[in-house]
Amino acid sequence: MQKFVYHAPTEIVFGKDTELRTAEMVKKYGGSRVFVVYGGQSAVRSGLLDRVMQNLKENDVAAEAMGGVVPNPLVSTAREMVKAALAFQADFILAVGGGSVIDTAKGVAHAVADPSHDIWDFWTGTKVTKSLPIGTILTISAAGSETSNSAVLTNDTKVPPTKRGITTEFNRCRFAIMNPELTMTLPKYQIGAGAADIFMHTSERYFAAVLGNHLTDEIAEGLFRDIVLYGPRGVEDPQDYEAMSEIMWCGSVSHVGLTGVGAQGDTPREGDWACHQLGMAISALYDSTHGATLSAVWAAWCRYVRSENIGRFAQFARKVYGITEPDDTKASEEGILKTNAFFKSLGMPLSLTELLGHTPDDEEIEKLAVECTYDRTRKIGAFKILDYDDIVAIYKACR
Ligand code: NZQ
Ligand code: ZN
């Protein structure tokens, strides 16, 4: 087993009615003036927001709530929230929602703790050195932001908009309240997109350049099998508590870094993340749902990079789907086809044409590649490092 450092500090409170422990958890982590961030209407419509505000009030925790976070969350919304949270003198940020709400809450927490910087500075190089404590009440199993050290925002004040992520330990939530029943109001499309994203958070770490921890592989292969089994069940019947709870826990474990441990000498086992970078550019330019961008590009990425380590793709096919084909290349292809069938059963697109509703022309592909490479200033990936031309080729292959 290779050397690693692993740190996963988020306290998980899982199960039915756990949102009734909100005030207790906020107090445990030092909050007395809570700024509550939520999204569009779902938390209001379900009555969750009212229940949470009531729970805080009954337990003498001052709270102010502000909604308006949209999927592919905008830095302009976060800026307004920073102003309001500063005026309220918040000492704790509570996210009630999914990845978009949690990532906005993370940005708000950083900018409120250090108002000398504009929030976007933290997304473009300024190191986060302090933050307010953040807690989450999760309403959609998908992004894994409740346990991850990342946050992703779209800068909508730029033309064209740009979508970027940052990684810092200050992005860790102190607690995550996870009641699977809260996800039963989700539209099937969002459950499907969430399951695709959960699958991809394991895939991005499984297809790494540095390999070697057997237990890590076994955990990853178990996570793959779990989401392949329960994802379609959740889409089929969102009232299936067992399926929705498996999906929820799988989402958190898939993005807590557990399957990304290991290093060869001083070279850390970095995840690949190319599909996420390809997908984020699509979301920036077309405002597409994150999980759907990933299913649209995954197979084309696999076929483009698999010769780097065909054995790894064959192992994936055999361990995840029980494929018995002895030839590695053929086995890898069967694994790709099985995964596409899984994405399809979730209602997710398998190409850019299916995702966007039209076939992007060469000019559109080039714009995507420019966004993906931050105007040709970077390469992406680790399993195989991809430059601008590679990225254009992959986008073309998934048309
Ligand atoms: O806005 P409301 O009305 O709440 O509706 C939301 C939204 O339309 C709805 N929804 C959420 N919970 C619901 C519900 N509808 C009914 N019942 C419920 N219980 O679902 C829609 C999608 O919500 P969103 O928060 O956008 O979903 P998700 O959790 O998939 O988050 C996606 C964002 O997270 C980023 C993505 O890029 C994207 O911006 N990611 C963040 C990561 C991280 N911080 O670690 C990692 C991921 O790879 C990802 O990049
Ligand atoms: Zn993701």
Tab-separated table of C-alpha atoms and ligand atoms in Angstrom:
chain	number	residue	atom	x	y	z
A	1	MET	CA	0.000	0.000	0.000
A	2	GLN	CA	1.298	3.410	-0.937
A	3	LYS	CA	1.752	6.406	1.321
A	4	PHE	CA	-1.070	8.904	1.775
A	5	VAL	CA	-2.675	11.511	4.001
A	6	TYR	CA	-6.425	11.248	4.468
A	7	HIS	CA	-8.598	13.855	6.214
A	8	ALA	CA	-12.417	13.697	6.208
A	9	PRO	CA	-13.678	15.945	8.996
A	10	THR	CA	-17.397	16.277	8.186
A	11	GLU	CA	-19.763	14.878	10.839
A	12	ILE	CA	-22.529	12.932	9.104
A	13	VAL	CA	-25.989	12.810	10.681
A	14	PHE	CA	-27.898	10.330	8.535
A	15	GLY	CA	-31.515	9.156	8.560
A	16	LYS	CA	-35.161	10.125	8.861
A	17	ASP	CA	-36.067	13.392	10.649
A	18	THR	CA	-32.414	14.345	11.177
A	19	GLU	CA	-33.150	17.927	10.058
A	20	LEU	CA	-34.716	18.348	13.501
A	21	ARG	CA	-31.160	18.269	14.861
A	22	THR	CA	-30.121	21.379	12.916
A	23	ALA	CA	-29.884	23.803	15.862
A	24	GLU	CA	-28.039	21.246	17.983
A	25	MET	CA	-25.432	20.746	15.233
A	26	VAL	CA	-25.060	24.471	14.513
A	27	LYS	CA	-24.435	25.155	18.212
A	28	LYS	CA	-21.988	22.267	18.442
A	29	TYR	CA	-19.872	23.965	15.786
A	30	GLY	CA	-20.045	27.424	17.333
A	31	GLY	CA	-22.864	29.057	15.382
A	32	SER	CA	-25.156	31.629	17.005
A	33	ARG	CA	-26.083	33.805	13.998
A	34	VAL	CA	-26.833	31.590	11.031
A	35	PHE	CA	-27.104	32.734	7.442
A	36	VAL	CA	-29.189	30.134	5.607
A	37	VAL	CA	-28.588	29.715	1.861
A	38	TYR	CA	-31.150	27.941	-0.318
A	39	GLY	CA	-32.018	27.540	-3.988
A	40	GLY	CA	-35.118	28.185	-6.063
A	41	GLN	CA	-38.396	26.859	-4.722
A	42	SER	CA	-37.938	23.196	-3.757
A	43	ALA	CA	-36.990	23.768	-0.090
A	44	VAL	CA	-39.861	26.258	0.314
A	45	ARG	CA	-42.409	24.037	-1.453
A	46	SER	CA	-41.556	20.954	0.595
A	47	GLY	CA	-41.804	22.885	3.879
A	48	LEU	CA	-38.183	21.990	4.733
A	49	LEU	CA	-37.031	25.598	4.959
A	50	ASP	CA	-39.852	26.445	7.388
A	51	ARG	CA	-39.032	23.421	9.550
A	52	VAL	CA	-35.359	24.378	9.677
A	53	MET	CA	-36.020	28.050	10.506
A	54	GLN	CA	-38.497	26.973	13.189
A	55	ASN	CA	-35.985	24.560	14.694
A	56	LEU	CA	-33.337	27.291	14.853
A	57	LYS	CA	-35.784	29.799	16.369
A	58	GLU	CA	-37.083	27.386	19.020
A	59	ASN	CA	-33.524	26.765	20.100
A	60	ASP	CA	-32.556	30.452	20.321
A	61	VAL	CA	-30.325	30.531	17.261
A	62	ALA	CA	-30.692	33.770	15.274
A	63	ALA	CA	-31.176	33.049	11.572
A	64	GLU	CA	-31.727	34.841	8.290
A	65	ALA	CA	-32.478	33.004	5.055
A	66	MET	CA	-31.789	33.998	1.456
A	67	GLY	CA	-32.676	31.992	-1.646
A	68	GLY	CA	-32.092	32.367	-5.347
A	69	VAL	CA	-29.211	29.977	-6.015
A	70	VAL	CA	-29.626	28.406	-9.469
A	71	PRO	CA	-28.100	25.162	-10.806
A	72	ASN	CA	-24.607	25.984	-12.150
A	73	PRO	CA	-24.531	28.609	-9.369
A	74	LEU	CA	-23.563	32.168	-10.198
A	75	VAL	CA	-20.947	34.338	-8.583
A	76	SER	CA	-23.337	37.316	-8.880
A	77	THR	CA	-25.824	35.582	-6.531
A	78	ALA	CA	-23.044	34.697	-4.120
A	79	ARG	CA	-21.909	38.355	-4.054
A	80	GLU	CA	-25.415	39.483	-3.006
A	81	MET	CA	-25.419	36.831	-0.303
A	82	VAL	CA	-22.030	37.967	1.005
A	83	LYS	CA	-23.445	41.496	1.446
A	84	ALA	CA	-26.520	40.200	3.274
A	85	ALA	CA	-24.541	37.820	5.485
A	86	LEU	CA	-22.117	40.598	6.450
A	87	ALA	CA	-25.034	42.927	7.292
A	88	PHE	CA	-26.559	40.154	9.423
A	89	GLN	CA	-23.185	39.602	11.138
A	90	ALA	CA	-23.394	35.902	10.454
A	91	ASP	CA	-21.001	33.576	12.247
A	92	PHE	CA	-22.195	30.372	10.531
A	93	ILE	CA	-23.358	29.538	6.989
A	94	LEU	CA	-25.976	26.816	6.560
A	95	ALA	CA	-26.723	25.377	3.123
A	96	VAL	CA	-30.186	23.856	2.572
A	97	GLY	CA	-30.016	22.216	-0.851
A	98	GLY	CA	-27.669	20.445	-3.251
A	99	GLY	CA	-24.260	21.052	-4.774
A	100	SER	CA	-25.176	24.465	-6.165
A	101	VAL	CA	-26.420	25.743	-2.813
A	102	ILE	CA	-23.555	24.176	-0.849
A	103	ASP	CA	-20.895	25.567	-3.212
A	104	THR	CA	-22.457	29.021	-2.986
A	105	ALA	CA	-22.486	28.694	0.816
A	106	LYS	CA	-18.780	27.789	0.739
A	107	GLY	CA	-17.970	30.869	-1.339
A	108	VAL	CA	-20.076	33.079	0.937
A	109	ALA	CA	-18.318	31.663	4.018
A	110	HIS	CA	-14.870	32.481	2.578
A	111	ALA	CA	-15.783	35.997	1.445
A	112	VAL	CA	-17.587	36.897	4.696
A	113	ALA	CA	-14.572	35.762	6.740
A	114	ASP	CA	-12.252	37.825	4.532
A	115	PRO	CA	-14.231	40.706	2.981
A	116	SER	CA	-11.062	42.435	1.754
A	117	HIS	CA	-11.320	40.208	-1.335
A	118	ASP	CA	-14.026	39.867	-3.950
A	119	ILE	CA	-15.382	36.319	-3.874
A	120	TRP	CA	-14.131	35.551	-7.415
A	121	ASP	CA	-10.536	36.284	-6.290
A	122	PHE	CA	-10.658	33.007	-4.380
A	123	TRP	CA	-11.566	31.220	-7.622
A	124	THR	CA	-8.669	32.769	-9.554
A	125	GLY	CA	-5.610	32.296	-7.413
A	126	THR	CA	-6.079	34.079	-4.054
A	127	LYS	CA	-5.574	31.484	-1.334
A	128	VAL	CA	-8.406	30.975	1.131
A	129	THR	CA	-6.827	31.457	4.573
A	130	LYS	CA	-9.944	31.629	6.734
A	131	SER	CA	-13.632	30.939	6.498
A	132	LEU	CA	-16.792	30.731	8.555
A	133	PRO	CA	-17.985	27.283	9.642
A	134	ILE	CA	-20.377	25.726	7.127
A	135	GLY	CA	-23.102	23.111	7.673
A	136	THR	CA	-25.381	21.378	5.185
A	137	ILE	CA	-28.854	19.916	5.023
A	138	LEU	CA	-28.645	17.885	1.839
A	139	THR	CA	-31.683	17.658	-0.480
A	140	ILE	CA	-30.176	15.972	-3.560
A	141	SER	CA	-27.640	13.154	-3.800
A	142	ALA	CA	-25.198	14.117	-6.525
A	143	ALA	CA	-22.291	16.529	-6.239
A	144	GLY	CA	-20.870	15.184	-2.975
A	145	SER	CA	-20.120	18.752	-1.938
A	146	GLU	CA	-21.404	17.916	1.561
A	147	THR	CA	-18.173	15.983	2.207
A	148	SER	CA	-15.785	17.265	-0.495
A	149	ASN	CA	-13.061	19.899	-0.333
A	150	SER	CA	-14.194	21.526	-3.598
A	151	ALA	CA	-16.567	24.261	-4.662
A	152	VAL	CA	-17.603	25.219	-8.188
A	153	LEU	CA	-19.019	28.575	-9.312
A	154	THR	CA	-19.856	30.165	-12.657
A	155	ASN	CA	-18.709	33.714	-13.287
A	156	ASP	CA	-21.729	35.099	-15.129
A	157	THR	CA	-20.250	38.590	-15.330
A	158	LYS	CA	-17.740	37.353	-17.923
A	159	VAL	CA	-18.599	36.971	-21.623
A	160	PRO	CA	-18.756	34.093	-22.303
A	161	PRO	CA	-19.327	32.856	-18.741
A	162	THR	CA	-16.664	30.642	-17.185
A	163	LYS	CA	-17.188	27.808	-14.682
A	164	ARG	CA	-14.388	26.985	-12.272
A	165	GLY	CA	-13.708	24.983	-9.153
A	166	ILE	CA	-11.393	25.445	-6.186
A	167	THR	CA	-10.021	22.888	-3.781
A	168	THR	CA	-9.202	23.828	-0.182
A	169	GLU	CA	-9.708	22.277	3.233
A	170	PHE	CA	-11.755	25.404	4.098
A	171	ASN	CA	-14.408	23.935	1.770
A	172	ARG	CA	-15.158	21.104	4.208
A	173	CYS	CA	-18.560	21.246	5.895
A	174	ARG	CA	-18.509	20.798	9.686
A	175	PHE	CA	-21.611	18.651	9.464
A	176	ALA	CA	-23.978	17.241	6.873
A	177	ILE	CA	-27.538	16.324	7.772
A	178	MET	CA	-28.627	13.636	5.334
A	179	ASN	CA	-32.241	12.478	5.395
A	180	PRO	CA	-32.949	10.396	2.270
A	181	GLU	CA	-36.658	11.228	2.563
A	182	LEU	CA	-35.808	14.833	1.649
A	183	THR	CA	-34.713	13.618	-1.797
A	184	MET	CA	-38.020	11.919	-2.600
A	185	THR	CA	-39.453	15.126	-4.100
A	186	LEU	CA	-36.723	15.267	-6.757
A	187	PRO	CA	-37.670	15.087	-10.447
A	188	LYS	CA	-36.476	11.818	-12.013
A	189	TYR	CA	-34.085	13.732	-14.284
A	190	GLN	CA	-32.265	15.192	-11.270
A	191	ILE	CA	-32.042	11.779	-9.570
A	192	GLY	CA	-30.556	10.382	-12.812
A	193	ALA	CA	-28.111	13.255	-13.236
A	194	GLY	CA	-27.105	12.873	-9.592
A	195	ALA	CA	-26.430	9.142	-9.991
A	196	ALA	CA	-24.321	9.805	-13.109
A	197	ASP	CA	-22.278	12.381	-11.181
A	198	ILE	CA	-21.807	9.952	-8.268
A	199	PHE	CA	-20.540	7.269	-10.681
A	200	MET	CA	-18.141	9.804	-12.180
A	201	HIS	CA	-16.650	10.877	-8.842
A	202	THR	CA	-15.380	7.309	-8.483
A	203	SER	CA	-14.417	7.005	-12.158
A	204	GLU	CA	-12.279	10.167	-12.061
A	205	ARG	CA	-10.223	8.719	-9.192
A	206	TYR	CA	-10.176	5.121	-10.474
A	207	PHE	CA	-8.562	6.022	-13.785
A	208	ALA	CA	-5.544	7.731	-12.236
A	209	ALA	CA	-1.948	7.729	-13.423
A	210	VAL	CA	-0.633	6.519	-10.045
A	211	LEU	CA	-2.213	3.244	-8.894
A	212	GLY	CA	-1.425	0.671	-6.271
A	213	ASN	CA	-3.683	0.467	-3.208
A	214	HIS	CA	-5.710	-2.727	-3.535
A	215	LEU	CA	-8.214	-1.810	-0.809
A	216	THR	CA	-8.823	1.534	-2.520
A	217	ASP	CA	-9.644	-0.317	-5.743
A	218	GLU	CA	-12.014	-2.672	-3.923
A	219	ILE	CA	-13.838	0.268	-2.293
A	220	ALA	CA	-14.091	2.040	-5.656
A	221	GLU	CA	-15.416	-1.050	-7.420
A	222	GLY	CA	-17.994	-1.477	-4.626
A	223	LEU	CA	-19.080	2.147	-5.053
A	224	PHE	CA	-19.462	1.640	-8.803
A	225	ARG	CA	-21.570	-1.494	-8.260
A	226	ASP	CA	-23.722	0.238	-5.649
A	227	ILE	CA	-24.665	3.214	-7.825
A	228	VAL	CA	-25.189	0.960	-10.883
A	229	LEU	CA	-27.612	-1.115	-8.785
A	230	TYR	CA	-29.481	1.593	-6.899
A	231	GLY	CA	-29.308	4.605	-9.254
A	232	PRO	CA	-31.864	3.193	-11.728
A	233	ARG	CA	-34.022	1.970	-8.817
A	234	GLY	CA	-34.201	5.512	-7.432
A	235	VAL	CA	-35.132	6.910	-10.847
A	236	GLU	CA	-37.804	4.232	-11.202
A	237	ASP	CA	-39.345	4.913	-7.791
A	238	PRO	CA	-38.199	7.971	-5.814
A	239	GLN	CA	-40.298	6.739	-2.864
A	240	ASP	CA	-38.015	3.683	-2.500
A	241	TYR	CA	-36.314	4.596	0.805
A	242	GLU	CA	-33.687	1.880	0.532
A	243	ALA	CA	-32.627	2.990	-2.946
A	244	MET	CA	-32.650	6.703	-2.067
A	245	SER	CA	-30.579	6.092	1.062
A	246	GLU	CA	-28.024	3.945	-0.807
A	247	ILE	CA	-27.696	6.669	-3.449
A	248	MET	CA	-27.287	9.348	-0.776
A	249	TRP	CA	-24.531	7.599	1.160
A	250	CYS	CA	-22.840	6.479	-2.068
A	251	GLY	CA	-22.768	10.133	-3.173
A	252	SER	CA	-20.931	11.278	-0.065
A	253	VAL	CA	-18.456	8.395	0.082
A	254	SER	CA	-17.729	8.774	-3.643
A	255	HIS	CA	-16.476	12.329	-3.206
A	256	VAL	CA	-14.899	12.301	0.237
A	257	GLY	CA	-11.491	11.418	-1.203
A	258	LEU	CA	-11.450	7.836	0.105
A	259	THR	CA	-10.835	6.372	-3.353
A	260	GLY	CA	-8.154	8.914	-4.202
A	261	VAL	CA	-5.524	7.918	-1.666
A	262	GLY	CA	-2.023	6.829	-2.560
A	263	ALA	CA	1.274	8.247	-3.835
A	264	GLN	CA	4.383	6.943	-5.585
A	265	GLY	CA	7.273	8.559	-3.789
A	266	ASP	CA	6.398	12.225	-3.740
A	267	THR	CA	3.956	11.948	-6.640
A	268	PRO	CA	0.415	12.012	-5.243
A	269	ARG	CA	-2.281	9.838	-6.783
A	270	GLU	CA	-4.221	12.592	-8.478
A	271	GLY	CA	-7.577	11.885	-9.969
A	272	ASP	CA	-7.976	12.355	-13.704
A	273	TRP	CA	-10.910	14.822	-13.698
A	274	ALA	CA	-10.761	15.330	-17.477
A	275	CYS	CA	-14.445	14.440	-17.929
A	276	HIS	CA	-15.358	16.959	-15.236
A	277	GLN	CA	-13.323	19.647	-16.984
A	278	LEU	CA	-14.898	18.765	-20.351
A	279	GLY	CA	-18.332	18.839	-18.703
A	280	MET	CA	-17.820	22.102	-16.853
A	281	ALA	CA	-17.021	23.887	-20.123
A	282	ILE	CA	-20.308	22.573	-21.549
A	283	SER	CA	-22.195	23.822	-18.485
A	284	ALA	CA	-20.473	27.220	-18.739
A	285	LEU	CA	-21.539	27.760	-22.358
A	286	TYR	CA	-24.902	25.936	-22.449
A	287	ASP	CA	-25.996	25.906	-18.763
A	288	SER	CA	-26.383	22.111	-18.993
A	289	THR	CA	-27.030	19.937	-15.942
A	290	HIS	CA	-23.681	18.806	-14.540
A	291	GLY	CA	-24.332	15.028	-14.385
A	292	ALA	CA	-25.748	15.010	-17.924
A	293	THR	CA	-22.588	16.632	-19.319
A	294	LEU	CA	-20.541	13.779	-17.823
A	295	SER	CA	-22.577	10.927	-19.314
A	296	ALA	CA	-22.375	12.694	-22.699
A	297	VAL	CA	-18.557	12.719	-22.767
A	298	TRP	CA	-17.499	9.633	-20.749
A	299	ALA	CA	-17.459	6.946	-23.465
A	300	ALA	CA	-15.611	9.151	-25.966
A	301	TRP	CA	-13.031	9.984	-23.279
A	302	CYS	CA	-12.588	6.265	-22.439
A	303	ARG	CA	-11.989	5.278	-26.050
A	304	TYR	CA	-9.537	8.169	-26.530
A	305	VAL	CA	-7.370	7.388	-23.476
A	306	ARG	CA	-7.721	3.649	-22.789
A	307	SER	CA	-4.559	2.556	-24.631
A	308	GLU	CA	-2.562	4.304	-21.866
A	309	ASN	CA	-3.516	1.367	-19.593
A	310	ILE	CA	-5.947	-1.022	-21.241
A	311	GLY	CA	-5.613	-3.418	-18.299
A	312	ARG	CA	-7.186	-0.849	-16.016
A	313	PHE	CA	-10.251	-0.561	-18.243
A	314	ALA	CA	-10.476	-4.362	-18.436
A	315	GLN	CA	-10.268	-4.585	-14.623
A	316	PHE	CA	-13.081	-2.044	-14.367
A	317	ALA	CA	-15.254	-4.099	-16.739
A	318	ARG	CA	-14.569	-7.390	-14.956
A	319	LYS	CA	-14.880	-6.170	-11.363
A	320	VAL	CA	-17.846	-3.829	-11.837
A	321	TYR	CA	-19.915	-5.781	-14.346
A	322	GLY	CA	-18.557	-9.337	-14.008
A	323	ILE	CA	-17.464	-9.422	-17.657
A	324	THR	CA	-15.594	-12.651	-18.431
A	325	GLU	CA	-14.108	-11.734	-21.831
A	326	PRO	CA	-10.359	-12.636	-21.611
A	327	ASP	CA	-9.140	-10.084	-24.173
A	328	ASP	CA	-8.475	-6.734	-22.441
A	329	THR	CA	-9.489	-4.488	-25.342
A	330	LYS	CA	-12.743	-6.360	-25.929
A	331	ALA	CA	-13.473	-6.444	-22.187
A	332	SER	CA	-12.874	-2.679	-21.949
A	333	GLU	CA	-15.367	-2.093	-24.765
A	334	GLU	CA	-17.972	-4.249	-23.019
A	335	GLY	CA	-17.454	-2.202	-19.840
A	336	ILE	CA	-18.008	1.030	-21.769
A	337	LEU	CA	-21.201	-0.322	-23.349
A	338	LYS	CA	-22.508	-1.521	-19.968
A	339	THR	CA	-21.861	1.918	-18.492
A	340	ASN	CA	-23.644	3.621	-21.360
A	341	ALA	CA	-26.613	1.302	-20.723
A	342	PHE	CA	-26.499	2.374	-17.067
A	343	PHE	CA	-26.474	6.072	-18.039
A	344	LYS	CA	-29.374	5.431	-20.407
A	345	SER	CA	-31.387	3.722	-17.676
A	346	LEU	CA	-30.937	6.929	-15.662
A	347	GLY	CA	-32.399	8.962	-18.529
A	348	MET	CA	-29.016	10.576	-19.209
A	349	PRO	CA	-27.705	11.601	-22.655
A	350	LEU	CA	-24.939	9.619	-24.363
A	351	SER	CA	-23.790	12.322	-26.790
A	352	LEU	CA	-23.567	16.097	-27.183
A	353	THR	CA	-26.423	15.915	-29.666
A	354	GLU	CA	-28.689	14.230	-27.116
A	355	LEU	CA	-27.545	16.623	-24.389
A	356	LEU	CA	-27.894	19.889	-26.314
A	357	GLY	CA	-30.759	18.994	-28.646
A	358	HIS	CA	-28.625	19.850	-31.673
A	359	THR	CA	-25.297	18.699	-33.112
A	360	PRO	CA	-22.628	21.267	-32.297
A	361	ASP	CA	-20.666	22.455	-35.339
A	362	ASP	CA	-16.872	22.819	-35.448
A	363	GLU	CA	-17.020	26.438	-34.294
A	364	GLU	CA	-18.982	25.450	-31.195
A	365	ILE	CA	-16.542	22.630	-30.472
A	366	GLU	CA	-13.651	25.092	-30.652
A	367	LYS	CA	-15.398	27.466	-28.238
A	368	LEU	CA	-15.852	24.568	-25.818
A	369	ALA	CA	-12.168	23.651	-26.098
A	370	VAL	CA	-11.147	27.283	-25.529
A	371	GLU	CA	-13.257	27.418	-22.345
A	372	CYS	CA	-12.000	24.007	-21.221
A	373	THR	CA	-8.339	25.040	-21.599
A	374	TYR	CA	-8.931	28.479	-20.057
A	375	ASP	CA	-8.112	30.085	-23.402
A	376	ARG	CA	-5.399	27.546	-24.311
A	377	THR	CA	-3.445	28.170	-21.091
A	378	ARG	CA	-3.731	24.703	-19.551
A	379	LYS	CA	-3.928	20.973	-20.191
A	380	ILE	CA	-6.303	18.622	-18.386
A	381	GLY	CA	-6.298	15.009	-17.158
A	382	ALA	CA	-3.812	12.697	-15.438
A	383	PHE	CA	-4.509	9.159	-16.779
A	384	LYS	CA	-3.590	10.769	-20.097
A	385	ILE	CA	-2.715	14.439	-20.218
A	386	LEU	CA	-4.861	16.178	-22.823
A	387	ASP	CA	-4.006	19.337	-24.733
A	388	TYR	CA	-6.235	21.595	-26.826
A	389	ASP	CA	-6.144	19.320	-29.886
A	390	ASP	CA	-6.959	16.220	-27.808
A	391	ILE	CA	-9.893	18.063	-26.263
A	392	VAL	CA	-11.227	19.090	-29.679
A	393	ALA	CA	-10.927	15.459	-30.824
A	394	ILE	CA	-12.838	14.153	-27.784
A	395	TYR	CA	-15.625	16.735	-28.134
A	396	LYS	CA	-15.930	15.802	-31.822
A	397	ALA	CA	-16.070	12.098	-30.933
A	398	CYS	CA	-18.987	12.629	-28.577
A	399	ARG	CA	-21.095	14.628	-31.024
B	1	NZQ	O1	-33.311	25.311	-6.807
B	1	NZQ	P1	-34.282	24.340	-6.290
B	1	NZQ	O2	-35.689	24.761	-6.423
B	1	NZQ	O3	-33.948	23.864	-4.896
B	1	NZQ	O4	-34.195	23.039	-7.259
B	1	NZQ	C1	-33.044	22.213	-7.352
B	1	NZQ	C2	-32.318	22.375	-8.682
B	1	NZQ	O5	-33.197	22.788	-9.680
B	1	NZQ	C3	-33.493	20.789	-7.409
B	1	NZQ	N1	-33.650	20.167	-6.103
B	1	NZQ	C4	-32.704	20.000	-5.150
B	1	NZQ	N2	-33.197	19.295	-4.119
B	1	NZQ	C5	-34.498	19.022	-4.430
B	1	NZQ	C6	-34.780	19.591	-5.690
B	1	NZQ	N3	-36.005	19.480	-6.271
B	1	NZQ	C7	-36.961	18.801	-5.612
B	1	NZQ	N4	-36.740	18.210	-4.410
B	1	NZQ	C8	-35.523	18.290	-3.795
B	1	NZQ	N5	-35.313	17.663	-2.635
B	1	NZQ	O6	-32.467	20.097	-8.107
B	1	NZQ	C9	-31.878	20.977	-9.047
B	1	NZQ	C10	-30.389	20.760	-9.047
B	1	NZQ	O7	-29.790	21.202	-7.851
B	1	NZQ	P2	-28.215	21.364	-7.768
B	1	NZQ	O8	-27.865	21.832	-6.401
B	1	NZQ	O9	-27.730	22.163	-8.914
B	1	NZQ	O10	-27.725	19.847	-7.982
B	1	NZQ	P3	-26.371	19.138	-7.714
B	1	NZQ	O11	-26.283	18.669	-6.301
B	1	NZQ	O12	-26.213	18.163	-8.795
B	1	NZQ	O13	-25.230	20.265	-7.851
B	1	NZQ	C11	-24.676	20.582	-9.099
B	1	NZQ	C12	-23.581	21.598	-8.929
B	1	NZQ	O14	-22.518	21.074	-8.104
B	1	NZQ	C13	-21.272	21.195	-8.814
B	1	NZQ	C14	-21.692	21.085	-10.250
B	1	NZQ	O15	-20.715	21.546	-11.130
B	1	NZQ	C15	-22.953	21.925	-10.273
B	1	NZQ	O16	-22.633	23.291	-10.354
B	1	NZQ	N6	-20.321	20.218	-8.330
B	1	NZQ	C16	-19.777	20.432	-7.120
B	1	NZQ	C17	-18.835	19.585	-6.582
B	1	NZQ	C18	-18.210	19.839	-5.281
B	1	NZQ	N7	-18.432	20.998	-4.680
B	1	NZQ	O17	-17.484	18.992	-4.745
B	1	NZQ	C19	-18.376	18.402	-7.314
B	1	NZQ	C20	-19.179	18.049	-8.492
B	1	NZQ	O18	-18.364	17.360	-9.391
B	1	NZQ	C21	-19.833	19.182	-9.193
B	1	NZQ	O19	-18.923	19.791	-10.087
B	2	ZN	ZN	-19.293	15.950	-10.458
